[in-house]
CSV table of C-alpha atoms in Angstrom, one decimal:
chain,number,residue,atom,x,y,z
A,19,MET,CA,24.3,-8.7,22.0
A,20,ALA,CA,22.3,-9.4,18.9
A,21,SER,CA,18.8,-10.8,19.4
A,22,THR,CA,16.2,-11.7,16.8
A,23,SER,CA,12.7,-10.0,16.7
A,24,ARG,CA,9.9,-11.7,14.7
A,25,GLY,CA,7.3,-9.4,13.2
A,26,GLU,CA,4.4,-10.0,10.9
A,27,GLY,CA,6.7,-9.7,7.9
A,28,LEU,CA,10.4,-10.4,7.4
A,29,THR,CA,12.5,-11.6,10.3
A,30,LEU,CA,15.5,-9.2,10.8
A,31,PRO,CA,18.3,-9.3,13.3
A,32,ARG,CA,18.2,-6.6,16.0
A,33,VAL,CA,21.2,-5.3,17.9
A,34,GLN,CA,20.4,-4.1,21.5
A,35,CYS,CA,22.1,-3.6,24.8
A,36,PRO,CA,21.5,-6.6,27.1
A,37,ASN,CA,21.1,-4.3,30.1
A,38,HIS,CA,19.1,-1.6,28.4
A,39,PRO,CA,17.2,-3.2,25.6
A,40,ASP,CA,15.0,-0.2,25.0
A,41,ALA,CA,17.9,2.3,24.7
A,42,ILE,CA,18.5,3.9,21.3
A,43,LEU,CA,22.1,3.0,20.4
A,44,VAL,CA,24.6,5.6,19.3
A,45,GLU,CA,26.8,4.9,16.3
A,46,ASP,CA,30.4,6.0,16.4
A,47,TYR,CA,31.2,6.4,12.7
A,48,ARG,CA,35.0,6.9,13.2
A,49,ALA,CA,35.4,3.6,15.1
A,50,GLY,CA,32.5,1.7,13.6
A,51,ASP,CA,31.0,0.9,17.0
A,52,MET,CA,27.4,0.8,18.3
A,53,ILE,CA,27.4,2.1,21.8
A,54,CYS,CA,24.7,2.0,24.5
A,55,PRO,CA,24.1,5.7,25.7
A,56,GLU,CA,23.0,4.4,29.2
A,57,CYS,CA,26.0,2.4,30.2
A,58,GLY,CA,28.6,2.9,27.5
A,59,LEU,CA,28.7,-0.7,26.5
A,60,VAL,CA,29.9,-1.4,22.9
A,61,VAL,CA,27.2,-3.8,21.7
A,62,GLY,CA,28.4,-3.9,18.0
A,63,ASP,CA,31.7,-3.3,16.3
A,64,ARG,CA,33.0,-3.1,12.7
A,65,VAL,CA,29.7,-1.5,11.6
A,66,ILE,CA,29.8,-1.1,7.8
A,67,ASP,CA,29.1,2.5,6.6
A,68,VAL,CA,26.8,2.2,3.6
A,69,GLY,CA,27.0,5.9,2.9
A,70,SER,CA,28.9,7.5,0.1
A,71,GLU,CA,32.7,7.5,0.2
A,72,TRP,CA,32.9,10.9,-1.4
A,73,ARG,CA,31.4,14.3,-0.9
A,74,THR,CA,29.6,15.8,-3.9
A,75,PHE,CA,29.6,19.6,-3.9
A,76,SER,CA,26.8,21.8,-5.3
A,77,ASN,CA,28.8,22.8,-8.4
A,78,GLU,CA,29.6,19.1,-9.2
A,79,LYS,CA,26.0,17.8,-9.4
A,80,ALA,CA,26.1,17.6,-13.2
A,81,LEU,CA,29.3,15.6,-13.2
A,82,LYS,CA,29.5,11.8,-12.7
A,83,ASP,CA,29.1,10.7,-9.1
A,84,PRO,CA,32.4,9.1,-8.0
A,85,SER,CA,30.7,7.0,-5.3
A,86,ARG,CA,31.5,3.3,-5.6
A,87,VAL,CA,29.2,2.0,-2.8
A,88,GLY,CA,26.3,1.3,-5.1
A,89,ASP,CA,22.6,1.3,-4.1
A,90,ALA,CA,21.4,0.9,-0.5
A,91,GLN,CA,21.1,-2.7,0.8
A,92,ASN,CA,17.8,-4.4,0.1
A,93,PRO,CA,17.0,-7.0,2.9
A,94,LEU,CA,14.3,-8.5,0.8
A,95,LEU,CA,16.7,-9.8,-1.7
A,96,ASN,CA,19.1,-12.8,-1.2
A,97,GLY,CA,22.5,-11.5,-0.2
A,98,GLY,CA,21.2,-8.1,0.7
A,99,ASP,CA,21.5,-7.0,-3.0
A,100,LEU,CA,25.3,-6.9,-2.6
A,101,THR,CA,26.0,-7.5,-6.3
A,102,THR,CA,28.5,-6.1,-8.7
A,103,MET,CA,27.5,-4.7,-12.1
A,104,ILE,CA,30.1,-4.6,-14.8
A,105,SER,CA,29.8,-1.6,-17.1
A,106,LYS,CA,29.8,-2.0,-20.9
A,107,GLY,CA,33.4,-2.2,-22.3
A,108,THR,CA,34.6,0.3,-24.8
A,109,GLY,CA,38.2,-0.7,-25.4
A,110,ALA,CA,39.6,-3.4,-27.6
A,111,ALA,CA,40.5,-5.5,-24.5
A,112,SER,CA,36.8,-5.8,-23.6
A,113,PHE,CA,36.0,-8.0,-26.6
A,114,ASP,CA,37.2,-11.3,-27.8
A,115,GLU,CA,38.3,-12.1,-31.4
A,116,PHE,CA,34.7,-12.6,-32.5
A,117,GLY,CA,33.6,-9.2,-31.2
A,118,ASN,CA,31.6,-10.6,-28.2
A,119,SER,CA,31.9,-8.9,-24.8
A,120,LYS,CA,34.3,-10.7,-22.5
A,121,TYR,CA,32.5,-9.5,-19.3
A,122,GLN,CA,28.8,-9.9,-18.9
A,123,ASN,CA,26.3,-9.3,-16.1
A,124,ARG,CA,24.1,-12.3,-17.1
A,125,ARG,CA,24.7,-14.3,-13.9
A,126,THR,CA,25.2,-11.5,-11.4
A,127,MET,CA,21.5,-11.8,-10.2
A,128,SER,CA,19.4,-14.9,-9.8
A,129,SER,CA,16.1,-15.3,-11.6
A,130,SER,CA,14.2,-15.2,-8.3
A,131,ASP,CA,15.8,-11.9,-7.3
A,132,ARG,CA,15.1,-10.4,-10.8
A,133,ALA,CA,11.4,-11.5,-10.6
A,134,MET,CA,11.1,-9.9,-7.1
A,135,LEU,CA,12.8,-6.7,-8.2
A,136,ASN,CA,10.4,-6.4,-11.1
A,137,ALA,CA,7.5,-7.0,-8.7
A,138,PHE,CA,8.7,-4.4,-6.3
A,139,LYS,CA,9.0,-1.9,-9.1
A,140,GLU,CA,5.4,-2.7,-10.1
A,141,ILE,CA,4.2,-2.4,-6.5
A,142,SER,CA,5.9,1.0,-6.1
A,143,THR,CA,4.4,2.2,-9.4
A,144,MET,CA,0.9,1.2,-8.4
A,145,ALA,CA,1.2,2.7,-5.0
A,146,ASP,CA,2.4,6.0,-6.4
A,147,ARG,CA,-0.6,6.2,-8.7
A,148,ILE,CA,-3.0,6.1,-5.8
A,149,ASN,CA,-0.8,8.1,-3.4
A,150,LEU,CA,-0.1,5.4,-0.9
A,151,PRO,CA,2.6,6.0,1.7
A,152,ARG,CA,6.0,4.2,2.1
A,153,ASN,CA,4.9,1.9,5.0
A,154,ILE,CA,2.2,0.3,2.8
A,155,ILE,CA,4.8,-0.3,0.0
A,156,ASP,CA,7.1,-2.0,2.5
A,157,ARG,CA,4.3,-4.2,3.9
A,158,THR,CA,3.3,-5.1,0.3
A,159,ASN,CA,6.9,-6.0,-0.6
A,160,ASN,CA,7.1,-8.3,2.5
A,161,LEU,CA,3.9,-10.0,1.7
A,162,PHE,CA,5.0,-10.6,-1.9
A,163,LYS,CA,8.3,-12.0,-0.7
A,164,GLN,CA,6.6,-14.5,1.6
A,165,VAL,CA,4.2,-15.6,-1.1
A,166,TYR,CA,6.9,-15.9,-3.7
A,167,GLU,CA,9.3,-18.0,-1.5
A,168,GLN,CA,6.5,-20.3,-0.4
A,169,LYS,CA,5.6,-21.0,-4.1
A,170,SER,CA,2.1,-21.5,-2.9
A,171,LEU,CA,0.7,-19.5,-5.9
A,172,LYS,CA,2.7,-21.1,-8.6
A,173,GLY,CA,1.2,-20.5,-12.0
A,174,ARG,CA,-0.3,-17.2,-11.1
A,175,ALA,CA,1.1,-14.0,-12.7
A,176,ASN,CA,3.4,-12.0,-10.4
A,177,ASP,CA,1.6,-8.8,-11.3
A,178,ALA,CA,-1.7,-10.4,-10.0
A,179,ILE,CA,0.0,-11.5,-6.8
A,180,ALA,CA,1.5,-8.0,-6.4
A,181,SER,CA,-1.9,-6.4,-6.9
A,182,ALA,CA,-3.5,-8.7,-4.3
A,183,CYS,CA,-0.7,-8.1,-1.8
A,184,LEU,CA,-1.2,-4.3,-2.2
A,185,TYR,CA,-4.9,-4.8,-1.5
A,186,ILE,CA,-4.1,-6.8,1.6
A,187,ALA,CA,-1.5,-4.3,2.8
A,188,CYS,CA,-4.0,-1.5,2.5
A,189,ARG,CA,-6.6,-3.4,4.6
A,190,GLN,CA,-4.0,-4.3,7.2
A,191,GLU,CA,-2.7,-0.8,7.5
A,192,GLY,CA,-6.3,0.6,8.1
A,193,VAL,CA,-6.5,2.5,4.7
A,194,PRO,CA,-8.5,0.0,2.6
A,195,ARG,CA,-8.9,0.5,-1.1
A,196,THR,CA,-11.6,-1.2,-3.3
A,197,PHE,CA,-10.8,-3.9,-5.8
A,198,LYS,CA,-11.8,-1.5,-8.5
A,199,GLU,CA,-9.2,1.1,-7.3
A,200,ILE,CA,-6.5,-1.5,-7.3
A,201,CYS,CA,-7.6,-2.8,-10.7
A,202,ALA,CA,-7.5,0.7,-12.2
A,203,VAL,CA,-3.8,1.1,-11.4
A,204,SER,CA,-2.8,-2.5,-12.5
A,205,ARG,CA,-3.1,-4.5,-15.6
A,206,ILE,CA,-5.0,-7.3,-13.9
A,207,SER,CA,-8.7,-8.0,-13.9
A,208,LYS,CA,-10.8,-7.6,-10.8
A,209,LYS,CA,-11.7,-11.3,-10.8
A,210,GLU,CA,-8.0,-12.4,-10.9
A,211,ILE,CA,-7.0,-10.1,-8.1
A,212,GLY,CA,-9.9,-11.5,-6.0
A,213,ARG,CA,-8.8,-15.0,-6.6
A,214,CYS,CA,-5.2,-14.2,-5.6
A,215,PHE,CA,-6.4,-12.4,-2.5
A,216,LYS,CA,-8.2,-15.5,-1.2
A,217,LEU,CA,-5.3,-17.8,-2.0
A,218,ILE,CA,-2.8,-15.5,-0.3
A,219,LEU,CA,-4.9,-15.3,2.9
A,220,LYS,CA,-5.1,-19.1,2.9
A,221,ALA,CA,-1.4,-19.6,2.1
A,222,LEU,CA,0.0,-17.1,4.7
A,223,GLU,CA,-2.7,-18.1,7.3
A,224,THR,CA,-3.4,-14.4,7.9
A,225,SER,CA,-6.6,-12.4,8.0
A,226,VAL,CA,-7.8,-8.8,7.4
A,227,ASP,CA,-10.3,-6.7,9.3
A,228,LEU,CA,-13.8,-6.4,7.9
A,229,ILE,CA,-14.3,-3.1,5.9
A,230,THR,CA,-16.9,-0.7,7.1
A,231,THR,CA,-18.6,2.3,5.6
A,232,GLY,CA,-16.4,4.7,7.6
A,233,ASP,CA,-13.3,3.4,5.9
A,234,PHE,CA,-14.3,5.0,2.7
A,235,MET,CA,-16.5,7.9,3.7
A,236,SER,CA,-13.9,10.7,4.2
A,237,ARG,CA,-12.0,9.8,1.0
A,238,PHE,CA,-15.2,9.6,-1.2
A,239,CYS,CA,-16.6,12.9,0.2
A,240,SER,CA,-13.2,14.6,-0.2
A,241,ASN,CA,-13.0,13.5,-3.8
A,242,LEU,CA,-16.5,14.8,-4.4
A,243,GLY,CA,-15.7,18.2,-2.9
A,244,LEU,CA,-18.4,17.9,-0.2
A,245,PRO,CA,-18.2,20.1,3.0
A,246,LYS,CA,-17.5,18.6,6.4
A,247,GLN,CA,-21.1,18.9,7.5
A,248,VAL,CA,-22.3,16.6,4.6
A,249,GLN,CA,-19.5,14.1,5.3
A,250,MET,CA,-20.4,13.9,9.0
A,251,ALA,CA,-24.1,13.5,8.1
A,252,ALA,CA,-23.3,10.7,5.5
A,253,THR,CA,-21.1,8.9,8.1
A,254,PHE,CA,-24.0,9.2,10.7
A,255,ILE,CA,-26.6,7.9,8.1
A,256,ALA,CA,-24.5,4.9,7.1
A,257,ARG,CA,-23.7,3.9,10.7
A,258,LYS,CA,-27.3,4.3,11.7
A,259,ALA,CA,-28.5,2.3,8.7
A,260,VAL,CA,-26.2,-0.6,9.7
A,261,GLU,CA,-27.2,-0.4,13.3
A,262,LEU,CA,-30.9,-0.6,12.4
A,263,ASP,CA,-30.2,-3.5,10.0
A,264,LEU,CA,-31.7,-1.6,7.1
A,265,VAL,CA,-29.1,-2.8,4.5
A,266,PRO,CA,-28.6,-6.6,5.2
A,267,GLY,CA,-26.2,-8.2,2.7
A,268,ARG,CA,-25.3,-4.9,1.0
A,269,SER,CA,-21.6,-4.0,0.4
A,270,PRO,CA,-20.2,-1.3,2.7
A,271,ILE,CA,-19.1,0.7,-0.4
A,272,SER,CA,-22.7,0.7,-1.8
A,273,VAL,CA,-24.1,1.7,1.6
A,274,ALA,CA,-21.6,4.5,1.9
A,275,ALA,CA,-22.4,5.7,-1.6
A,276,ALA,CA,-26.2,5.7,-0.8
A,277,ALA,CA,-25.6,7.6,2.4
A,278,ILE,CA,-23.5,10.2,0.6
A,279,TYR,CA,-26.3,10.6,-2.0
A,280,MET,CA,-29.0,11.1,0.7
A,281,ALA,CA,-26.9,13.6,2.7
A,282,SER,CA,-26.0,15.6,-0.4
A,283,GLN,CA,-29.6,15.7,-1.6
A,284,ALA,CA,-30.6,17.1,1.8
A,285,SER,CA,-27.9,19.8,1.6
A,286,ALA,CA,-27.1,22.6,-0.7
A,287,GLU,CA,-24.2,20.6,-2.2
A,288,LYS,CA,-26.2,18.1,-4.3
A,289,LYS,CA,-24.5,15.3,-6.2
A,290,THR,CA,-26.0,13.0,-8.8
A,291,GLN,CA,-25.8,9.2,-8.6
A,292,LYS,CA,-23.4,9.1,-11.5
A,293,GLU,CA,-21.0,11.5,-9.9
A,294,ILE,CA,-21.0,9.5,-6.7
A,295,GLY,CA,-20.8,6.2,-8.6
A,296,ASP,CA,-17.7,7.3,-10.5
A,297,ILE,CA,-15.9,8.1,-7.3
A,298,ALA,CA,-17.0,5.1,-5.3
A,299,GLY,CA,-16.7,2.7,-8.2
A,300,VAL,CA,-20.2,1.4,-8.1
A,301,ALA,CA,-23.0,1.4,-10.6
A,302,ASP,CA,-26.0,3.8,-10.4
A,303,VAL,CA,-28.4,1.0,-10.0
A,304,THR,CA,-26.4,-0.3,-7.0
A,305,ILE,CA,-26.7,3.1,-5.3
A,306,ARG,CA,-30.5,3.2,-6.0
A,307,GLN,CA,-31.0,-0.2,-4.5
A,308,SER,CA,-29.3,0.7,-1.3
A,309,TYR,CA,-31.0,4.1,-1.2
A,310,ARG,CA,-34.4,2.5,-1.5
A,311,LEU,CA,-33.7,0.4,1.5
A,312,ILE,CA,-32.8,3.4,3.8
A,313,TYR,CA,-35.2,6.0,2.3
A,314,PRO,CA,-38.4,4.8,4.3
A,315,ARG,CA,-36.7,5.7,7.6
A,316,ALA,CA,-34.7,8.7,6.4
A,317,ALA,CA,-36.1,10.9,9.2
A,318,GLU,CA,-34.4,8.7,11.8
A,319,LEU,CA,-31.1,8.6,10.0
A,320,PHE,CA,-30.0,12.2,10.0
A,321,PRO,CA,-28.0,13.7,12.9
A,322,PRO,CA,-30.1,16.0,15.2
A,323,ASP,CA,-28.0,19.1,14.4
A,324,PHE,CA,-28.1,18.7,10.6
A,325,LYS,CA,-29.2,21.9,8.7
A,326,PHE,CA,-31.6,20.8,5.9
A,327,ASP,CA,-31.6,22.6,2.6
A,328,THR,CA,-34.2,20.1,1.3
A,329,PRO,CA,-36.6,18.6,3.9
A,330,VAL,CA,-36.7,14.9,4.4
A,331,ASP,CA,-40.2,14.6,2.8
A,332,LYS,CA,-38.8,16.3,-0.4
A,333,LEU,CA,-35.9,13.9,-0.9
A,334,PRO,CA,-35.9,11.9,-4.2
A,335,GLN,CA,-37.9,8.7,-3.9
A,336,LEU,CA,-36.2,6.9,-6.9
């Protein structure tokens, strides 16, 4: 029995046993059946094997692959990407009397599928540059498909929409990246990504969780090569500063950068404002402004078990 499950992204059919919906079905490759392991009911038949028709042995890797099944199906494309590509002809029968090729691939793929494929490649390239996992790429692809099919952002560049979708996917998956980090791996300006971000949230009627200082702390400290003690102290300082309302209206990224600067200056692993700013993507003056807000109550912000290399009263006043 096939039922339909609706998730946040694309709606896909789901095959399940009517008596045991949570059971993991067993596939009989010889018969092409999907069988419930609990009761033995055949819930799906004539299952298409999308694997290779041929076996390729280790000494044949350099030879041409004889498989004819093509690439794996892509549910994001119309028709599941079940298209046929005609190779370039070499014989005389492949050309007409004017020398033009008789068989062409011009109309094998629609323009919308071609645009989406190009966007998916761009998304994958951007995600690889900042080491994002596969689940974020898949969510980004789903978001882009929804936006593209709604045509709600007509006139905006597909690269800008893809960059904004990647930013949203990172936020929704709990591993947020800053606009500057997304901008660094794309060819789009920060302002344009921000505009598309707001338009996509409105078009899809979705939302993202608010970012906090803790979302960036471990990554920033790791990139700076700071020890665990400094990272924990910076996290404590940033959280305490927010609780005491010392940094009203300041960006969580700038507060995190100021907390890292304060914690590093109190430890043996001291980092300059420029080093922290380069990693966090904020200007030195921004770090100084946030630091000046939390400095007067620095003694209250450090964790009780922190081992000071530089006392609180000796910290830079800026």
